[in-house]
Short mmCIF file of C-alpha atoms in Angstrom, two decimals:
data_model
loop_
_atom_site.label_atom_id
_atom_site.label_comp_id
_atom_site.label_asym_id
_atom_site.label_seq_id
_atom_site.Cartn_x
_atom_site.Cartn_y
_atom_site.Cartn_z
CA UNK Y 1 6.25 -28.61 -9.31
CA UNK Y 2 3.82 -25.94 -10.37
CA UNK Y 3 3.13 -23.59 -13.19
CA UNK Y 4 3.48 -19.92 -13.56
CA UNK Y 5 1.48 -17.73 -15.88
CA UNK Y 6 2.02 -13.95 -16.45
CA UNK Y 7 0.82 -11.22 -18.87
CA UNK Y 8 2.01 -7.75 -19.68
CA UNK Y 9 0.01 -5.71 -21.98
CA UNK Y 10 -0.31 -2.15 -23.30
CA UNK Y 11 -4.11 -2.22 -23.27
CA UNK Y 12 -6.30 -3.97 -20.63
CA UNK Y 13 -6.54 -7.35 -21.97
CA UNK Y 14 -8.20 -10.56 -20.67
CA UNK Y 15 -6.15 -13.73 -20.05
CA UNK Y 16 -9.13 -16.15 -20.52
CA UNK Y 17 -7.73 -18.02 -23.39
CA UNK Y 18 -4.26 -18.68 -21.63
CA UNK Y 19 -5.96 -19.26 -18.20
CA UNK Y 20 -8.27 -21.91 -19.86
CA UNK Y 21 -5.12 -23.78 -20.85
CA UNK Y 22 -3.42 -23.30 -17.51
CA UNK Y 23 -6.55 -24.44 -15.55
CA UNK Y 24 -6.55 -27.78 -17.11
CA UNK Y 25 -3.05 -28.43 -15.82
CA UNK Y 26 -4.44 -27.98 -12.29
CA UNK Y 27 -5.46 -31.69 -11.91
CA UNK Y 28 -6.66 -32.63 -15.38
CA UNK Y 29 -3.80 -32.64 -17.95
CA UNK Y 30 -1.28 -31.99 -15.22
CA UNK Y 31 -0.62 -32.85 -11.61
CA UNK Y 32 -0.83 -29.34 -10.12
CA UNK Y 33 -3.69 -29.63 -7.73
CA UNK Y 34 -2.81 -27.99 -4.48
CA UNK Y 35 -4.36 -24.72 -5.06
CA UNK Y 36 -4.19 -21.84 -7.64
CA UNK Y 37 -4.33 -18.13 -7.68
CA UNK Y 38 -4.43 -15.22 -10.17
CA UNK Y 39 -3.82 -11.51 -9.61
CA UNK Y 40 -5.07 -8.83 -11.93
CA UNK Y 41 -3.92 -5.23 -11.74
CA UNK Y 42 -6.18 -2.21 -12.50
CA UNK Y 43 -4.16 0.81 -12.11
CA UNK Y 44 -2.57 0.80 -8.64
CA UNK Y 45 -5.17 -1.67 -7.36
CA UNK Y 46 -5.33 -5.38 -7.90
CA UNK Y 47 -7.87 -8.27 -7.53
CA UNK Y 48 -6.78 -11.76 -6.53
CA UNK Y 49 -8.76 -14.96 -6.90
CA UNK Y 50 -7.37 -17.90 -5.08
CA UNK Y 51 -8.54 -21.32 -4.19
CA UNK Y 52 -6.73 -24.12 -2.30
CA UNK Y 53 -8.89 -26.48 -4.27
CA UNK Y 54 -7.80 -27.97 -7.68
CA UNK Y 55 -8.28 -25.42 -10.46
CA UNK Y 56 -9.95 -27.97 -12.74
CA UNK Y 57 -12.80 -28.18 -10.18
CA UNK Y 58 -13.04 -24.73 -8.85
CA UNK Y 59 -16.15 -22.48 -9.03
CA UNK Y 60 -13.94 -19.49 -8.60
CA UNK Y 61 -11.82 -20.50 -11.58
CA UNK Y 62 -15.05 -20.75 -13.63
CA UNK Y 63 -15.83 -17.28 -12.79
CA UNK Y 64 -12.47 -15.96 -13.87
CA UNK Y 65 -12.85 -17.92 -17.11
CA UNK Y 66 -16.31 -16.54 -17.75
CA UNK Y 67 -15.98 -12.92 -16.58
CA UNK Y 68 -13.14 -11.49 -18.75
CA UNK Y 69 -11.45 -9.07 -16.19
CA UNK Y 70 -9.17 -6.90 -18.49
CA UNK Y 71 -5.76 -5.97 -17.05
CA UNK Y 72 -2.39 -4.72 -18.17
CA UNK Y 73 -0.52 -6.90 -15.62
CA UNK Y 74 -1.34 -10.47 -14.51
CA UNK Y 75 0.45 -12.86 -12.29
CA UNK Y 76 -0.94 -16.49 -11.91
CA UNK Y 77 0.26 -19.68 -10.34
CA UNK Y 78 -1.07 -23.20 -9.87
CA UNK Y 79 0.60 -25.20 -7.19
CA UNK Y 80 1.86 -28.61 -6.44
CA UNK Y 81 2.84 -28.40 -2.81
CA UNK Y 82 6.24 -29.29 -1.72
CA UNK Y 83 7.28 -26.81 1.03
CA UNK Y 84 4.40 -25.97 3.46
CA UNK Y 85 0.91 -27.41 3.78
CA UNK Y 86 -2.05 -26.85 1.48
CA UNK Y 87 -3.90 -23.74 2.79
CA UNK Y 88 -5.12 -20.50 1.64
CA UNK Y 89 -2.15 -18.54 3.20
CA UNK Y 90 0.29 -20.83 1.30
CA UNK Y 91 -1.58 -20.28 -2.08
CA UNK Y 92 0.28 -17.92 -4.42
CA UNK Y 93 0.36 -15.17 -5.53
CA UNK Y 94 1.60 -13.23 -2.60
CA UNK Y 95 1.09 -9.37 -2.42
CA UNK Y 96 2.79 -6.81 -0.15
CA UNK Y 97 3.11 -3.13 -0.26
CA UNK Y 98 6.58 -1.52 -0.70
CA UNK Y 99 7.14 2.14 -1.62
CA UNK Y 100 3.44 2.64 -1.72
CA UNK Y 101 2.77 0.28 -4.44
CA UNK Y 102 1.42 -3.36 -4.38
CA UNK Y 103 4.01 -5.93 -5.44
CA UNK Y 104 2.70 -9.37 -6.37
CA UNK Y 105 4.80 -12.41 -6.49
CA UNK Y 106 4.68 -16.11 -7.62
CA UNK Y 107 7.36 -18.71 -7.56
CA UNK Y 108 7.86 -22.04 -9.29
CA UNK Y 109 10.57 -24.32 -7.78
CA UNK Y 110 11.85 -25.57 -4.54
CA UNK Y 111 14.40 -24.06 -2.20
CA UNK Y 112 16.48 -25.29 0.69
CA UNK Y 113 18.10 -23.36 3.53
CA UNK Y 114 15.52 -20.69 3.07
CA UNK Y 115 14.67 -20.65 6.76
CA UNK Y 116 17.87 -18.69 7.43
CA UNK Y 117 16.80 -15.87 5.04
CA UNK Y 118 16.35 -12.64 6.96
CA UNK Y 119 12.94 -11.24 6.13
CA UNK Y 120 13.17 -8.12 8.43
CA UNK Y 121 9.85 -6.43 8.98
CA UNK Y 122 8.15 -8.41 6.10
CA UNK Y 123 7.04 -11.53 8.05
CA UNK Y 124 5.67 -14.48 6.39
CA UNK Y 125 2.09 -15.39 7.29
CA UNK Y 126 2.26 -18.97 5.82
CA UNK Y 127 5.18 -21.54 5.78
CA UNK Y 128 6.23 -21.82 2.24
CA UNK Y 129 9.71 -21.30 0.92
CA UNK Y 130 8.22 -19.18 -1.76
CA UNK Y 131 6.65 -16.57 0.72
CA UNK Y 132 9.81 -16.44 2.67
CA UNK Y 133 11.84 -15.80 -0.49
CA UNK Y 134 9.44 -13.00 -1.35
CA UNK Y 135 9.69 -11.32 2.09
CA UNK Y 136 13.47 -11.60 1.97
CA UNK Y 137 13.55 -10.02 -1.54
CA UNK Y 138 11.29 -7.04 -0.34
CA UNK Y 139 13.59 -6.64 2.73
CA UNK Y 140 16.57 -6.50 0.51
CA UNK Y 141 14.94 -3.94 -1.82
CA UNK Y 142 13.84 -1.75 0.93
CA UNK Y 143 17.22 -1.84 2.68
CA UNK Y 144 18.96 -0.79 -0.56
CA UNK Y 145 16.32 1.74 -1.55
CA UNK Y 146 14.46 3.15 1.38
CA UNK Y 147 12.48 5.30 -1.07
CA UNK Y 148 11.45 4.44 -4.64
CA UNK Y 149 14.44 5.74 -6.78
CA UNK Y 150 14.08 7.76 -9.86
CA UNK Y 151 16.38 5.22 -11.68
CA UNK Y 152 14.33 2.01 -11.92
CA UNK Y 153 17.24 0.32 -13.86
CA UNK Y 154 19.09 0.18 -10.59
CA UNK Y 155 16.21 -1.41 -8.99
CA UNK Y 156 15.88 -3.95 -11.84
CA UNK Y 157 19.64 -4.81 -11.64
CA UNK Y 158 19.43 -5.32 -7.96
CA UNK Y 159 16.34 -7.54 -8.26
CA UNK Y 160 18.38 -9.74 -10.72
CA UNK Y 161 21.19 -9.98 -8.29
CA UNK Y 162 18.84 -11.06 -5.44
CA UNK Y 163 17.33 -13.64 -7.74
CA UNK Y 164 20.81 -14.94 -8.49
CA UNK Y 165 21.28 -15.47 -4.72
CA UNK Y 166 17.94 -17.25 -4.27
CA UNK Y 167 18.89 -19.54 -7.22
CA UNK Y 168 21.75 -20.64 -5.12
CA UNK Y 169 19.19 -22.22 -2.81
CA UNK Y 170 17.58 -24.33 -5.46
CA UNK Y 171 15.17 -23.91 -8.35
CA UNK Y 172 13.81 -20.34 -8.52
CA UNK Y 173 11.65 -19.27 -11.33
CA UNK Y 174 9.75 -16.04 -10.53
CA UNK Y 175 7.08 -13.63 -11.62
CA UNK Y 176 6.97 -10.28 -9.95
CA UNK Y 177 4.77 -7.36 -10.78
CA UNK Y 178 3.81 -3.84 -9.51
CA UNK Y 179 0.96 -3.31 -11.99
CA UNK Y 180 3.15 -1.55 -14.60
CA UNK Y 181 5.98 -4.07 -15.08
CA UNK Y 182 6.22 -7.77 -15.03
CA UNK Y 183 9.64 -9.04 -13.84
CA UNK Y 184 10.74 -12.50 -14.64
CA UNK Y 185 13.60 -14.73 -13.63
CA UNK Y 186 14.28 -18.13 -15.02
CA UNK Y 187 16.21 -21.03 -13.38
CA UNK Y 188 14.96 -23.87 -15.55
CA UNK Y 189 11.59 -23.41 -17.11
CA UNK Y 190 10.03 -20.11 -18.36
CA UNK Y 191 8.85 -19.28 -21.82
CA UNK Y 192 7.49 -16.08 -23.32
CA UNK Y 193 5.76 -14.84 -26.40
CA UNK Y 194 4.82 -11.23 -27.54
CA UNK Y 195 1.87 -11.06 -29.80
CA UNK Y 196 1.39 -7.92 -31.89
CA UNK Y 197 -0.09 -7.01 -35.21
CA UNK Y 198 -0.56 -8.82 -37.52
CA UNK Y 199 -2.23 -11.17 -35.18
CA UNK Y 200 -2.91 -14.81 -36.26
CA UNK Y 201 -4.52 -17.97 -34.68
CA UNK Y 202 -3.38 -20.11 -31.91
CA UNK Y 203 -4.48 -23.42 -30.42
CA UNK Y 204 -4.13 -24.43 -26.83
CA UNK Y 205 -2.19 -27.63 -26.10
CA UNK Y 206 -4.29 -28.60 -23.07
CA UNK Y 207 -7.83 -27.86 -24.22
CA UNK Y 208 -9.51 -28.04 -27.51
CA UNK Y 209 -9.68 -24.28 -28.02
CA UNK Y 210 -8.41 -22.16 -30.90
CA UNK Y 211 -8.61 -18.48 -30.90
CA UNK Y 212 -8.20 -15.95 -33.64
CA UNK Y 213 -6.40 -13.08 -31.99
CA UNK Y 214 -7.22 -10.78 -34.90
CA UNK Y 215 -10.80 -10.83 -33.66
CA UNK Y 216 -9.93 -9.85 -30.24
CA UNK Y 217 -7.36 -7.09 -30.79
CA UNK Y 218 -6.60 -3.72 -32.33
CA UNK Y 219 -3.62 -3.19 -34.55
CA UNK Y 220 -1.72 -1.30 -31.73
CA UNK Y 221 -2.11 -4.05 -29.13
CA UNK Y 222 1.08 -5.50 -27.62
CA UNK Y 223 0.50 -8.54 -25.35
CA UNK Y 224 3.24 -10.64 -23.79
CA UNK Y 225 2.40 -13.90 -22.14
CA UNK Y 226 4.90 -15.65 -19.96
CA UNK Y 227 4.39 -19.35 -18.91
CA UNK Y 228 6.34 -22.14 -17.36
CA UNK Y 229 5.77 -24.28 -20.52
CA UNK Y 230 4.34 -23.04 -23.79
CA UNK Y 231 0.59 -23.02 -23.86
CA UNK Y 232 0.06 -23.30 -27.57
CA UNK Y 233 1.44 -25.68 -30.12
CA UNK Y 234 1.36 -23.45 -33.17
CA UNK Y 235 3.25 -20.45 -32.11
CA UNK Y 236 6.87 -19.61 -31.58
CA UNK Y 237 7.69 -19.17 -27.93
CA UNK Y 238 11.03 -17.95 -26.57
CA UNK Y 239 12.68 -20.14 -24.05
CA UNK Y 240 14.52 -18.33 -21.32
CA UNK Y 241 18.03 -19.33 -20.29
CA UNK Y 242 19.05 -20.18 -16.73
CA UNK Y 243 19.73 -16.99 -14.88
CA UNK Y 244 17.91 -14.91 -17.49
CA UNK Y 245 16.13 -11.86 -15.88
CA UNK Y 246 13.59 -9.68 -17.94
CA UNK Y 247 11.29 -6.79 -17.50
CA UNK Y 248 8.18 -6.33 -19.47
CA UNK Y 249 6.57 -2.88 -19.29
CA UNK Y 250 3.01 -2.78 -20.78
CA UNK Y 251 3.91 -5.67 -23.12
CA UNK Y 252 7.30 -4.63 -24.31
CA UNK Y 253 10.55 -6.16 -23.22
CA UNK Y 254 12.44 -3.18 -21.81
CA UNK Y 255 15.21 -4.82 -19.83
CA UNK Y 256 16.98 -8.11 -20.19
CA UNK Y 257 20.00 -9.66 -18.49
CA UNK Y 258 21.52 -13.00 -19.27
CA UNK Y 259 24.46 -14.54 -17.46
CA UNK M 1 -21.71 7.64 3.64
CA UNK M 2 -21.02 3.98 3.28
CA UNK M 3 -21.91 0.85 5.09
CA UNK M 4 -20.02 -1.71 7.07
CA UNK M 5 -20.83 -5.42 7.49
CA UNK M 6 -18.84 -7.75 9.69
CA UNK M 7 -19.24 -11.34 11.07
CA UNK M 8 -17.54 -13.23 13.77
CA UNK M 9 -18.52 -16.93 14.20
CA UNK M 10 -17.42 -20.06 16.00
CA UNK M 11 -17.86 -22.29 12.96
CA UNK M 12 -17.30 -21.31 9.36
CA UNK M 13 -20.46 -19.67 8.30
CA UNK M 14 -21.71 -18.03 5.18
CA UNK M 15 -22.79 -14.47 5.07
CA UNK M 16 -25.05 -14.79 2.08
CA UNK M 17 -28.22 -13.67 3.87
CA UNK M 18 -26.64 -10.47 5.32
CA UNK M 19 -24.72 -9.80 2.20
CA UNK M 20 -27.86 -10.06 0.07
CA UNK M 21 -29.40 -7.28 2.25
CA UNK M 22 -26.16 -5.08 2.12
CA UNK M 23 -25.78 -5.57 -1.67
CA UNK M 24 -29.18 -3.82 -2.27
CA UNK M 25 -27.96 -0.85 -0.41
CA UNK M 26 -25.31 -0.48 -3.06
CA UNK M 27 -27.26 1.60 -5.48
CA UNK M 28 -30.83 0.03 -5.21
CA UNK M 29 -32.26 0.78 -1.74
CA UNK M 30 -29.29 2.94 -0.78
CA UNK M 31 -27.03 5.46 -2.35
CA UNK M 32 -23.74 3.67 -1.79
CA UNK M 33 -22.53 3.02 -5.23
CA UNK M 34 -18.87 3.83 -5.48
CA UNK M 35 -17.58 0.19 -4.97
CA UNK M 36 -17.70 -2.51 -2.59
CA UNK M 37 -15.53 -5.20 -1.07
CA UNK M 38 -15.63 -8.25 1.11
CA UNK M 39 -12.86 -10.24 2.82
CA UNK M 40 -13.36 -13.80 4.14
CA UNK M 41 -10.71 -15.39 6.37
CA UNK M 42 -9.87 -19.04 6.15
CA UNK M 43 -7.43 -19.89 8.88
CA UNK M 44 -4.42 -17.41 8.48
CA UNK M 45 -5.35 -16.78 4.79
CA UNK M 46 -8.09 -14.59 3.31
CA UNK M 47 -9.99 -14.02 0.16
CA UNK M 48 -11.06 -10.58 -0.95
CA UNK M 49 -13.68 -9.78 -3.63
CA UNK M 50 -13.78 -6.27 -4.77
CA UNK M 51 -15.45 -4.13 -7.34
CA UNK M 52 -15.36 -0.39 -8.00
CA UNK M 53 -18.72 -0.92 -9.76
CA UNK M 54 -22.04 -0.63 -7.73
CA UNK M 55 -22.76 -3.83 -5.79
CA UNK M 56 -26.26 -4.05 -7.15
CA UNK M 57 -24.88 -4.53 -10.60
CA UNK M 58 -21.79 -6.54 -9.96
CA UNK M 59 -21.21 -9.95 -11.44
CA UNK M 60 -18.52 -10.51 -8.72
CA UNK M 61 -21.10 -9.75 -6.08
CA UNK M 62 -23.44 -12.35 -7.66
CA UNK M 63 -20.80 -14.93 -7.36
CA UNK M 64 -20.34 -14.09 -3.60
CA UNK M 65 -24.06 -14.44 -3.18
CA UNK M 66 -24.33 -17.79 -4.86
CA UNK M 67 -21.11 -19.29 -3.66
CA UNK M 68 -21.48 -19.64 -0.03
CA UNK M 69 -18.01 -19.16 1.18
CA UNK M 70 -17.83 -20.13 4.85
CA UNK M 71 -15.62 -18.15 7.21
CA UNK M 72 -15.26 -17.39 10.92
CA UNK M 73 -14.36 -13.75 10.21
CA UNK M 74 -15.68 -11.37 7.52
CA UNK M 75 -15.11 -7.79 6.98
CA UNK M 76 -17.24 -6.02 4.19
CA UNK M 77 -17.89 -2.49 3.08
CA UNK M 78 -19.87 -0.72 0.44
CA UNK M 79 -18.59 2.82 -0.44
CA UNK M 80 -20.01 6.24 -1.21
CA UNK M 81 -16.84 8.02 -2.14
CA UNK M 82 -16.04 11.35 -0.25
CA UNK M 83 -12.20 11.34 0.19
CA UNK M 84 -10.33 9.89 -2.75
CA UNK M 85 -11.38 8.90 -6.23
CA UNK M 86 -13.30 5.88 -7.31
CA UNK M 87 -10.69 3.17 -8.11
CA UNK M 88 -9.74 -0.35 -7.11
CA UNK M 89 -7.01 0.87 -4.87
CA UNK M 90 -9.50 3.07 -3.01
CA UNK M 91 -11.93 0.22 -2.48
CA UNK M 92 -12.12 -1.23 1.08
CA UNK M 93 -11.34 -3.44 2.72
CA UNK M 94 -7.52 -2.88 3.03
CA UNK M 95 -5.29 -5.70 4.17
CA UNK M 96 -1.82 -5.43 5.41
CA UNK M 97 0.63 -7.88 7.23
CA UNK M 98 1.67 -7.13 10.86
CA UNK M 99 3.26 -9.65 13.27
CA UNK M 100 3.04 -12.27 10.63
CA UNK M 101 -0.72 -12.03 10.35
CA UNK M 102 -2.99 -10.36 7.81
CA UNK M 103 -5.04 -7.55 9.27
CA UNK M 104 -8.15 -6.38 7.31
CA UNK M 105 -9.75 -3.04 7.83
CA UNK M 106 -12.78 -1.04 6.66
CA UNK M 107 -13.95 2.45 7.64
CA UNK M 108 -17.17 4.23 7.56
CA UNK M 109 -17.03 7.93 8.04
CA UNK M 110 -15.07 10.99 6.95
CA UNK M 111 -11.81 12.51 8.48
CA UNK M 112 -10.17 15.78 8.14
CA UNK M 113 -6.43 16.59 8.83
CA UNK M 114 -5.61 12.86 8.19
CA UNK M 115 -2.81 13.98 5.72
CA UNK M 116 -0.67 14.71 8.78
CA UNK M 117 -0.80 11.30 10.23
CA UNK M 118 2.48 9.56 10.27
CA UNK M 119 2.07 6.09 8.55
CA UNK M 120 5.86 5.24 8.98
CA UNK M 121 6.69 2.22 6.77
CA UNK M 122 3.11 1.41 6.03
CA UNK M 123 2.59 3.62 2.94
CA UNK M 124 -0.91 4.10 1.42
CA UNK M 125 -1.27 2.97 -2.09
CA UNK M 126 -4.48 5.00 -2.83
CA UNK M 127 -5.70 8.33 -1.51
CA UNK M 128 -8.41 7.76 0.97
CA UNK M 129 -8.61 9.03 4.52
CA UNK M 130 -9.48 5.44 5.43
CA UNK M 131 -6.35 3.71 4.05
CA UNK M 132 -4.08 6.44 5.62
CA UNK M 133 -5.88 5.96 9.00
CA UNK M 134 -5.37 2.30 8.76
CA UNK M 135 -1.66 2.65 7.91
CA UNK M 136 -1.23 5.05 10.83
CA UNK M 137 -3.01 2.58 13.21
CA UNK M 138 -0.55 -0.26 12.13
CA UNK M 139 2.40 2.04 12.50
CA UNK M 140 1.22 2.90 16.10
CA UNK M 141 0.74 -0.80 17.00
CA UNK M 142 4.03 -1.74 15.61
CA UNK M 143 5.86 1.02 17.36
CA UNK M 144 4.35 0.02 20.72
CA UNK M 145 4.55 -3.75 20.23
CA UNK M 146 7.40 -4.58 17.93
CA UNK M 147 6.50 -8.32 18.33
CA UNK M 148 3.08 -9.77 18.97
CA UNK M 149 2.61 -9.65 22.71
CA UNK M 150 1.29 -12.58 24.87
CA UNK M 151 -1.15 -10.18 26.41
CA UNK M 152 -3.65 -9.35 23.71
CA UNK M 153 -5.68 -7.23 26.11
CA UNK M 154 -2.93 -4.56 26.13
CA UNK M 155 -3.16 -4.58 22.24
CA UNK M 156 -6.97 -4.25 22.35
CA UNK M 157 -6.73 -1.29 24.85
CA UNK M 158 -4.35 0.31 22.66
CA UNK M 159 -6.33 -0.14 19.50
CA UNK M 160 -9.20 1.58 21.42
CA UNK M 161 -7.02 4.59 22.36
CA UNK M 162 -5.87 4.89 18.77
CA UNK M 163 -9.50 4.87 17.54
CA UNK M 164 -10.30 7.65 20.08
CA UNK M 165 -7.57 9.77 18.52
CA UNK M 166 -8.87 9.08 15.02
CA UNK M 167 -12.37 9.92 16.08
CA UNK M 168 -11.01 13.42 17.05
CA UNK M 169 -10.48 13.92 13.24
CA UNK M 170 -14.14 13.25 12.34
CA UNK M 171 -16.36 10.17 12.00
CA UNK M 172 -14.66 6.96 12.56
CA UNK M 173 -16.57 3.75 12.56
CA UNK M 174 -14.33 0.73 12.04
CA UNK M 175 -14.04 -2.97 11.50
CA UNK M 176 -10.71 -4.61 11.90
CA UNK M 177 -9.89 -8.34 11.84
CA UNK M 178 -6.99 -10.79 11.91
CA UNK M 179 -9.05 -13.77 11.15
CA UNK M 180 -9.53 -14.75 14.81
CA UNK M 181 -11.13 -11.57 16.17
CA UNK M 182 -13.25 -8.81 14.77
CA UNK M 183 -12.64 -5.44 16.43
CA UNK M 184 -15.23 -2.71 16.18
CA UNK M 185 -15.20 0.90 17.02
CA UNK M 186 -18.28 3.13 16.87
CA UNK M 187 -18.46 6.86 16.37
CA UNK M 188 -22.10 7.27 15.34
CA UNK M 189 -23.55 4.19 13.58
CA UNK M 190 -22.83 0.68 14.34
CA UNK M 191 -25.15 -2.15 15.43
CA UNK M 192 -24.61 -5.83 16.29
CA UNK M 193 -26.52 -9.02 16.97
CA UNK M 194 -25.36 -12.39 18.35
CA UNK M 195 -27.36 -15.39 17.10
CA UNK M 196 -27.31 -18.57 19.11
CA UNK M 197 -29.56 -21.48 19.85
CA UNK M 198 -32.51 -21.54 19.90
CA UNK M 199 -32.40 -19.95 16.46
CA UNK M 200 -35.36 -18.22 14.92
CA UNK M 201 -36.49 -16.51 11.72
CA UNK M 202 -35.30 -13.16 10.40
CA UNK M 203 -36.46 -10.94 7.54
CA UNK M 204 -34.16 -8.62 5.65
CA UNK M 205 -35.26 -4.96 5.43
CA UNK M 206 -33.83 -4.31 1.95
CA UNK M 207 -34.90 -7.46 0.05
CA UNK M 208 -37.89 -9.74 0.28
CA UNK M 209 -35.91 -12.53 1.85
CA UNK M 210 -36.70 -14.43 5.14
CA UNK M 211 -34.39 -17.02 6.60
CA UNK M 212 -35.05 -19.58 9.21
CA UNK M 213 -31.71 -19.82 10.97
CA UNK M 214 -32.67 -23.05 12.60
CA UNK M 215 -32.47 -24.75 9.28
CA UNK M 216 -28.93 -23.40 8.70
CA UNK M 217 -27.27 -24.06 12.11
CA UNK M 218 -26.39 -26.42 14.76
CA UNK M 219 -27.22 -25.88 18.39
CA UNK M 220 -23.60 -24.88 19.24
CA UNK M 221 -23.27 -22.25 16.58
CA UNK M 222 -22.59 -18.63 17.74
CA UNK M 223 -22.65 -16.01 15.05
CA UNK M 224 -22.33 -12.32 15.52
CA UNK M 225 -23.17 -9.90 12.78
CA UNK M 226 -22.07 -6.21 12.85
CA UNK M 227 -23.64 -3.73 10.61
CA UNK M 228 -23.91 0.08 10.19
CA UNK M 229 -27.62 -0.17 10.30
CA UNK M 230 -29.73 -3.22 11.35
CA UNK M 231 -30.30 -5.47 8.34
CA UNK M 232 -33.40 -7.17 9.66
CA UNK M 233 -36.66 -5.77 10.95
CA UNK M 234 -37.78 -8.45 13.19
CA UNK M 235 -34.73 -9.07 15.50
CA UNK M 236 -33.22 -7.17 18.43
CA UNK M 237 -30.06 -5.37 17.42
CA UNK M 238 -27.80 -3.71 19.91
CA UNK M 239 -26.88 -0.04 19.06
CA UNK M 240 -23.28 0.80 19.93
CA UNK M 241 -22.47 4.07 21.78
CA UNK M 242 -20.10 6.71 20.55
CA UNK M 243 -16.61 5.66 21.41
CA UNK M 244 -17.66 2.10 22.18
CA UNK M 245 -14.98 -0.42 21.32
CA UNK M 246 -15.65 -4.20 21.15
CA UNK M 247 -13.76 -7.35 20.29
CA UNK M 248 -15.60 -10.52 19.05
CA UNK M 249 -13.67 -13.69 19.10
CA UNK M 250 -15.30 -16.57 17.26
CA UNK M 251 -18.70 -14.99 17.63
CA UNK M 252 -18.36 -14.19 21.48
CA UNK M 253 -17.86 -10.70 22.87
CA UNK M 254 -14.80 -10.96 24.73
CA UNK M 255 -13.83 -7.34 25.28
CA UNK M 256 -15.69 -4.09 25.61
CA UNK M 257 -14.85 -0.65 26.37
CA UNK M 258 -17.37 2.32 26.55
CA UNK M 259 -16.46 5.85 27.47
#
């Protein structure tokens, strides 16, 4: 499998603590060693760091850990390859433009029959089921909404319906962001936690690191972290249900659909 | 203005030497201090490092200098903003997918009347003349060639014609790459050099660095570097003519059109 890590926050926040835990799962405490990637939004722009090498041995991963890039929306992924070879073009997250915004996507799971998905003018560059699913999703969205609608709820509902259809092809856990929102869909493994004042301490499962969030935050901060498996052993993470779809907007849960 | 730096090579090659020179022009020996970016291809995939901060003071730029990422195609740019604010989404290079390949673009110059350009379904995310020009170019290419044609010469010729039209709007110097080729177009300032065996020494103009290429290469290596202004003071750079369009394929000049 592979692991997802996302963050939605109301102030630019660094993800070093969570990323430190995730990085160990890339070949050290976990088997996910066929590449990793992380995308940070900054306004409408984004920065992506990717490496087909295992995260536990990556110089670029060390940079990300040491240089606390602050962002309100983050999508990250470490991969254990099943569909498609190990290469940079097959390394998540994937980013494409739609409606004049950059959309970034990462997928955890495995699909079958995905070759038949019509991706329209969004052509995959690599050969993973994940990128094809993303291109199909964008094609569906563009066909239904040629321009960005005023009513984003209609868009969210339609994303959920599309995710349901992808879930029919196999295991489909997803993170999708446009820099303002982080959309999540669970098939089997996805957890989340919203941290707000009064902040406390937390200890990573995979690395001997404890953080006191009160030292790092202001009383108005709201930070949601989404991960395949909980990253800390002393906090209360919510476990998403199969088919659960959520939208986090600057840290707050603004939309939720369960089956 | 701003400066372009490109590389086309027949073996994965690092650009540290040239990038060291270019980086100094980002706020130290030159005025280009409104962000920089560099894209390295690796097969069909790419990695981009960007910073809206001046390159001479950027931690990410230091990483790029110290971690010699090897690539056969590189597009790089340092910016002095004229059209569009300073932001990550306005920082070159820009990358979009067309024909199932990632195309990366950087522009040096200033255009007027670009708002009228029809970009079709390639919508700009930022507000620079450069990104709009890129989106328009892709729209023109897709309209003329709905699928990637066998005959790439027809594509190259049409890119040149499109560049001529953009040059009617102002100063248009361009680098464009799909990972295999680096396409260049000159309006006023663009120089190139192809280094091959027997390799010699070279000294950067902007930093007290000399390199002995013979220590860094094999006899079969062919490396072309393209830059707005020559980066070394002891080599023979070619100066491109106004309207000159070239295609470099793994280091070799395979297509050239002068007016």
